Coordinates of C-alpha atoms in Angstrom, one line a residue:
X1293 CA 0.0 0.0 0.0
X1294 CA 1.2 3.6 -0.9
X1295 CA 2.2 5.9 1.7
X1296 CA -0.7 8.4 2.9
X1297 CA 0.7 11.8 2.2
X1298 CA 0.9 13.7 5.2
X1299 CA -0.1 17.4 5.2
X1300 CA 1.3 19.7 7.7
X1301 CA 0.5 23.2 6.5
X1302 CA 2.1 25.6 3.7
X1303 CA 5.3 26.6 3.2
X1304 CA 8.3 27.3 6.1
X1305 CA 8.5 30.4 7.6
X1306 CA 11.9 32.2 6.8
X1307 CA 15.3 31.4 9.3
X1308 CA 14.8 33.4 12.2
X1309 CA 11.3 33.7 12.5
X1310 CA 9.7 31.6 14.7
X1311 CA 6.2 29.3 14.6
X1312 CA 6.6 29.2 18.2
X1313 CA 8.7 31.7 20.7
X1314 CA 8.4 31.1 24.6
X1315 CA 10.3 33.8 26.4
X1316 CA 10.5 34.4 30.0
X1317 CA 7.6 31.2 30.7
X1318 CA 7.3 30.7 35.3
X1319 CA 4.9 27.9 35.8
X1320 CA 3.3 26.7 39.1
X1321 CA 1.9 23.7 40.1
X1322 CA -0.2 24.9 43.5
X1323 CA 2.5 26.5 45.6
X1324 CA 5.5 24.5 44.0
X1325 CA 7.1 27.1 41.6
X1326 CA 8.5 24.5 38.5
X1327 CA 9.7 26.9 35.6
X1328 CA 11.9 30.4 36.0
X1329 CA 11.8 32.2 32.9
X1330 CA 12.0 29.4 30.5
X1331 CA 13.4 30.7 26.6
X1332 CA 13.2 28.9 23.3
X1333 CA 12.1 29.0 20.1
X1334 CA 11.2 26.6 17.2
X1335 CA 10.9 27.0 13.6
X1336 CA 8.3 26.0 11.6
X1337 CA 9.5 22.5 10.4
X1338 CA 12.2 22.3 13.1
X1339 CA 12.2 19.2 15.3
X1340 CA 13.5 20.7 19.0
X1341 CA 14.3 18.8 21.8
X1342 CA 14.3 19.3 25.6
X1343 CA 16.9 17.5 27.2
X1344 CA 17.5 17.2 30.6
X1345 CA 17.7 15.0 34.5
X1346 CA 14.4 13.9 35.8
X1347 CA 12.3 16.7 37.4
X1348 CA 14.2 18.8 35.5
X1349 CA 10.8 20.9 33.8
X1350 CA 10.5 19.5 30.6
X1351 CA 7.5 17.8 31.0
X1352 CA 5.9 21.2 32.8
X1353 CA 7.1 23.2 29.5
X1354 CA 4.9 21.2 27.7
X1355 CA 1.9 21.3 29.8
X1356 CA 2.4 25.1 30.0
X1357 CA 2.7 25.4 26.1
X1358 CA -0.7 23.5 26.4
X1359 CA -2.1 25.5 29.3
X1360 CA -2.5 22.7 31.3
X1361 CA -0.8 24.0 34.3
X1362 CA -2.2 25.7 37.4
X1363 CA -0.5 28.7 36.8
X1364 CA 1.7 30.3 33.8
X1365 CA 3.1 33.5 33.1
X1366 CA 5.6 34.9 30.7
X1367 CA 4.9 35.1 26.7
X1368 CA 4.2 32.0 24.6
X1369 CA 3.7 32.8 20.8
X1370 CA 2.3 30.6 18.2
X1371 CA 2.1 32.2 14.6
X1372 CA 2.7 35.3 16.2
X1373 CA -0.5 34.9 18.0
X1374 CA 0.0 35.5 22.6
X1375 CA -1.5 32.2 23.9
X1376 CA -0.4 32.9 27.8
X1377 CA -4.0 34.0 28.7
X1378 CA -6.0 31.5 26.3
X1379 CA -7.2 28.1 27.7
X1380 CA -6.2 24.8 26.6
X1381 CA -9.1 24.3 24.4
X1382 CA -8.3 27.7 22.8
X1383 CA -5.0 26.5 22.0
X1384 CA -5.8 23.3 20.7
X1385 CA -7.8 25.0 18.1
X1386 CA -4.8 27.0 17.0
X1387 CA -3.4 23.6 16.1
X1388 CA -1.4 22.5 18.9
X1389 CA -1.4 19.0 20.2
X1390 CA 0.1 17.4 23.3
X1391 CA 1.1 13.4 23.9
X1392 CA 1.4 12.7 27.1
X1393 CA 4.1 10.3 28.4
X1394 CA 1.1 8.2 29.7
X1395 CA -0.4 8.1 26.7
X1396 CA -3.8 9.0 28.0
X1397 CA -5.6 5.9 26.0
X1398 CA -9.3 4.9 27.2
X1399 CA -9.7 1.7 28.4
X1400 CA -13.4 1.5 27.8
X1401 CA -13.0 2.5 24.2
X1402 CA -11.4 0.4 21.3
X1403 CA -8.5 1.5 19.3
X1404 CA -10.8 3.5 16.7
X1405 CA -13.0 4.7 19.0
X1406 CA -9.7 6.4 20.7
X1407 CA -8.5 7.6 17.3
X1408 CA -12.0 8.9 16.7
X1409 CA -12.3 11.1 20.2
X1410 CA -10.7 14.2 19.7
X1411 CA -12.3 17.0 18.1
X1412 CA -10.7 17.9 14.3
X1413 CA -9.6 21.8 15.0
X1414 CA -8.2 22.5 11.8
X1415 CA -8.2 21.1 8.3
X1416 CA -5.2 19.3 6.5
X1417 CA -5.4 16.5 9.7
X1418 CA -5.0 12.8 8.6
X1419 CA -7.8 10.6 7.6
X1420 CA -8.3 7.0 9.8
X1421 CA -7.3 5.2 6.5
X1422 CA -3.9 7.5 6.6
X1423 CA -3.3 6.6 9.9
X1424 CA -3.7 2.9 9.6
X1425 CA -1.3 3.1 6.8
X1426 CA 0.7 5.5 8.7
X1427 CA 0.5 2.5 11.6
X1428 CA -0.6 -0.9 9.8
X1429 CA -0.8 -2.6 13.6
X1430 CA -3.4 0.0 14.9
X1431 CA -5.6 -1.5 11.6
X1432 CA -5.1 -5.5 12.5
X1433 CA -5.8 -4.0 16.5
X1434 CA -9.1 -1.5 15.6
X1435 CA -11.3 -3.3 17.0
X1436 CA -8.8 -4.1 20.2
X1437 CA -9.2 -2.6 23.7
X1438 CA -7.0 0.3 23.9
X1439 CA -5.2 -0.7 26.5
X1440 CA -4.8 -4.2 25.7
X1441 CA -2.2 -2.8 23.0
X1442 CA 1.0 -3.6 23.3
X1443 CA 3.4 -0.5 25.1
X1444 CA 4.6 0.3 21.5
X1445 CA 0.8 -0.1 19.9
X1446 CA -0.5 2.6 22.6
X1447 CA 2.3 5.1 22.0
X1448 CA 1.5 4.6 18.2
X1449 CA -2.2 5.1 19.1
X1450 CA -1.1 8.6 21.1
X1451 CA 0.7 9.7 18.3
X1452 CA -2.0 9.3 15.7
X1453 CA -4.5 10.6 17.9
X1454 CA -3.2 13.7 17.4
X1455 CA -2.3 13.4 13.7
X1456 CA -6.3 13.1 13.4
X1457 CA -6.5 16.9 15.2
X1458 CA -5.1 19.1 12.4
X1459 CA -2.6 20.5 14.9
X1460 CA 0.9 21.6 13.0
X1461 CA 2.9 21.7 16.4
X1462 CA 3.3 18.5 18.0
X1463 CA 4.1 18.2 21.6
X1464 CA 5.7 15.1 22.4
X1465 CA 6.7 13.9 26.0
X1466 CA 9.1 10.9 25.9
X1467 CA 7.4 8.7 23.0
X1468 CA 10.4 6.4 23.6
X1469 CA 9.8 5.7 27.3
X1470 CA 10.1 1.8 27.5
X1471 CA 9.8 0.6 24.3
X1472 CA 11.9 -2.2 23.0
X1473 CA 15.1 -1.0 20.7
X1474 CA 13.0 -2.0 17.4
X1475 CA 9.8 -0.3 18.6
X1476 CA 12.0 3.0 19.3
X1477 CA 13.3 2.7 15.7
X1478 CA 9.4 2.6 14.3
X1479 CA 8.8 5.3 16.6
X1480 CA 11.8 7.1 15.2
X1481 CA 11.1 6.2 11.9
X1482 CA 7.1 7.9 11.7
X1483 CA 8.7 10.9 13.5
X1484 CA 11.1 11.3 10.8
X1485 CA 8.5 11.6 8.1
X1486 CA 6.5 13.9 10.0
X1487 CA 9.5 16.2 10.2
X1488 CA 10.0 15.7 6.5
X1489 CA 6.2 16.6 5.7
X1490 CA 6.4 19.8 7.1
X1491 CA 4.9 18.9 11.0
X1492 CA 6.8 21.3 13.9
X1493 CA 7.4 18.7 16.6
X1494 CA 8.7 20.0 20.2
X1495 CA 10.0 16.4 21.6
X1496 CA 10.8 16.2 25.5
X1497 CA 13.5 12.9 25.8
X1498 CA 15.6 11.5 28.1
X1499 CA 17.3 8.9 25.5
X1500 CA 19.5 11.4 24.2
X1501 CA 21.0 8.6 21.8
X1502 CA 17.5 8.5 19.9
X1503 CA 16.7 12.5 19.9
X1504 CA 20.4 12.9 18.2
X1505 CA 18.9 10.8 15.8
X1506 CA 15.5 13.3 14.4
X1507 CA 16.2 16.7 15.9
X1508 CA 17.6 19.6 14.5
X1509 CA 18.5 21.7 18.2
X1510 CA 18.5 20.4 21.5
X1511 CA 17.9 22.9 24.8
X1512 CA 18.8 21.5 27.9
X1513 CA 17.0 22.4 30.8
X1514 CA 18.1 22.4 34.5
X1515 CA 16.0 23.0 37.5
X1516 CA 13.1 25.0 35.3
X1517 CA 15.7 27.1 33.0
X1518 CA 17.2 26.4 29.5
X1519 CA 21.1 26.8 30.3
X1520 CA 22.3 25.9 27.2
X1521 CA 21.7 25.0 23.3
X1522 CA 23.6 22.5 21.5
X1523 CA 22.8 22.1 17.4
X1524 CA 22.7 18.5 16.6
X1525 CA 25.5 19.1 14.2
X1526 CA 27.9 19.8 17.7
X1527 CA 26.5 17.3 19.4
X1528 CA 29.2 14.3 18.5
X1529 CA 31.9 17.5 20.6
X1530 CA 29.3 18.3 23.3
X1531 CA 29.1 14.9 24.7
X1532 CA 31.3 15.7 28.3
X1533 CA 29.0 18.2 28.7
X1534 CA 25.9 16.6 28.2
X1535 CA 27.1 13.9 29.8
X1536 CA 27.3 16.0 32.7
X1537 CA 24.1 17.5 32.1
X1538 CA 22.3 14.5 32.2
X1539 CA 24.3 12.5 35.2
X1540 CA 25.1 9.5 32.5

């Protein structure tokens, strides 16, 4: 079967003008205080990753980008539009979407039903045939239990989820999270041709190893601040460093 072409918008922005700018981003989660004026930017059709220790605030970037956080301020700007005041509704209608490390798959539904939940918010979003090509398991499994999936069938369910949406900026939080090696390759592999079709795809992971393999930049992040940027092209000469970033 031929490839489903995937759609993510129209044409890249220019170098230096970003899809999506976050500049001086404090988040809260009741009285604990996780992000101090987080800064990064991503172009459109730029795969970014946040790097960084456990509880380091990547996970809380993403929920904030989302505006699923108890409290945010600071600027976040998505096609030049302020999203720091708008709900998370609001913002997935702007054509953001957000994967969540657990997946967030409905046991009570099978695996269509969960591709067929969220709400389309924007056109140019894949079909359900697209998707099963995009994922040939999810087709042999429609009719499965969602969470009777395999770990690697769920995160492939998570991910076209959101293909379904429309969104154009794809927040993913550690896709790779205990997956066998050749299920991280698949993984790696559909999140290559996303990049290549145009999608925007801000990736929070802790296998460092794997993001060197799709992403273009790579912020690390240290007790809720970005402290440093390494291009994927300096990675290879970064590795003491982000070795000692990381604690490996």
């Amino acid at each position: 079967m031929a490839e489903p072409h995937v759609k993510a918008g129209g044409p890249l922005m220019k170098a230096g003008e970003p899809l999506l700018k976050v500049a001086g981003l404090q988040a809260w989660y009741g009285e604990s205080h996780i992000l101090h004026d987080i800064d990064f930017d991503i172009g459109k059709g730029e795969l970014v990753t946040l790097l960084g220790r456990n509880g380091a605030g990547k996970t809380t970037t993403l929920k904030s980008v989302m505006g699923i956080v108890d409290k945010r301020i600071g600027s976040i700007r998505f096609e030049s539009n302020e999203l720091i005041a708008q709900p998370s509704d609001m913002i997935a209608r702007r054509g953001i979407a957000y994967c969540p490390e657990e997946r967030g798959i409905f046991s009570s539904l099978n695996v269509e039903e969960n591709l067929l939940l969220p709400p389309v918010v924007k056109p140019g979003g894949l079909s359900l045939a697209e998707i099963y090509t995009l994922f040939p398991n999810l087709q042999e499994r429609r009719r499965s239990q969602g969470t009777k999936l395999s770990g690697g069938e769920q995160q492939m369910l998570a991910i076209g989820r959101i293909l379904r949406t429309g969104a154009t900026l794809l927040l993913l939080d550690e896709p790779t999270e205990g997956l066998a090696p050749v299920i991280v390759q698949q993984i790696g592999r559909t999140i290559e041709r996303l990049k290549r079709e145009g999608f925007t795809i801000l990736l929070v992971e802790q296998n460092f190893h794997f993001a060197a393999t799709v992403a273009d930049r790579h912020y690390i992040v240290e007790h809720g601040r970005v402290v440093d940027l390494i291009p994927n092209a300096a990675l290879a000469a970064s590795m003491d460093k982000l070795h000692e970033y990381l604690g490996v």
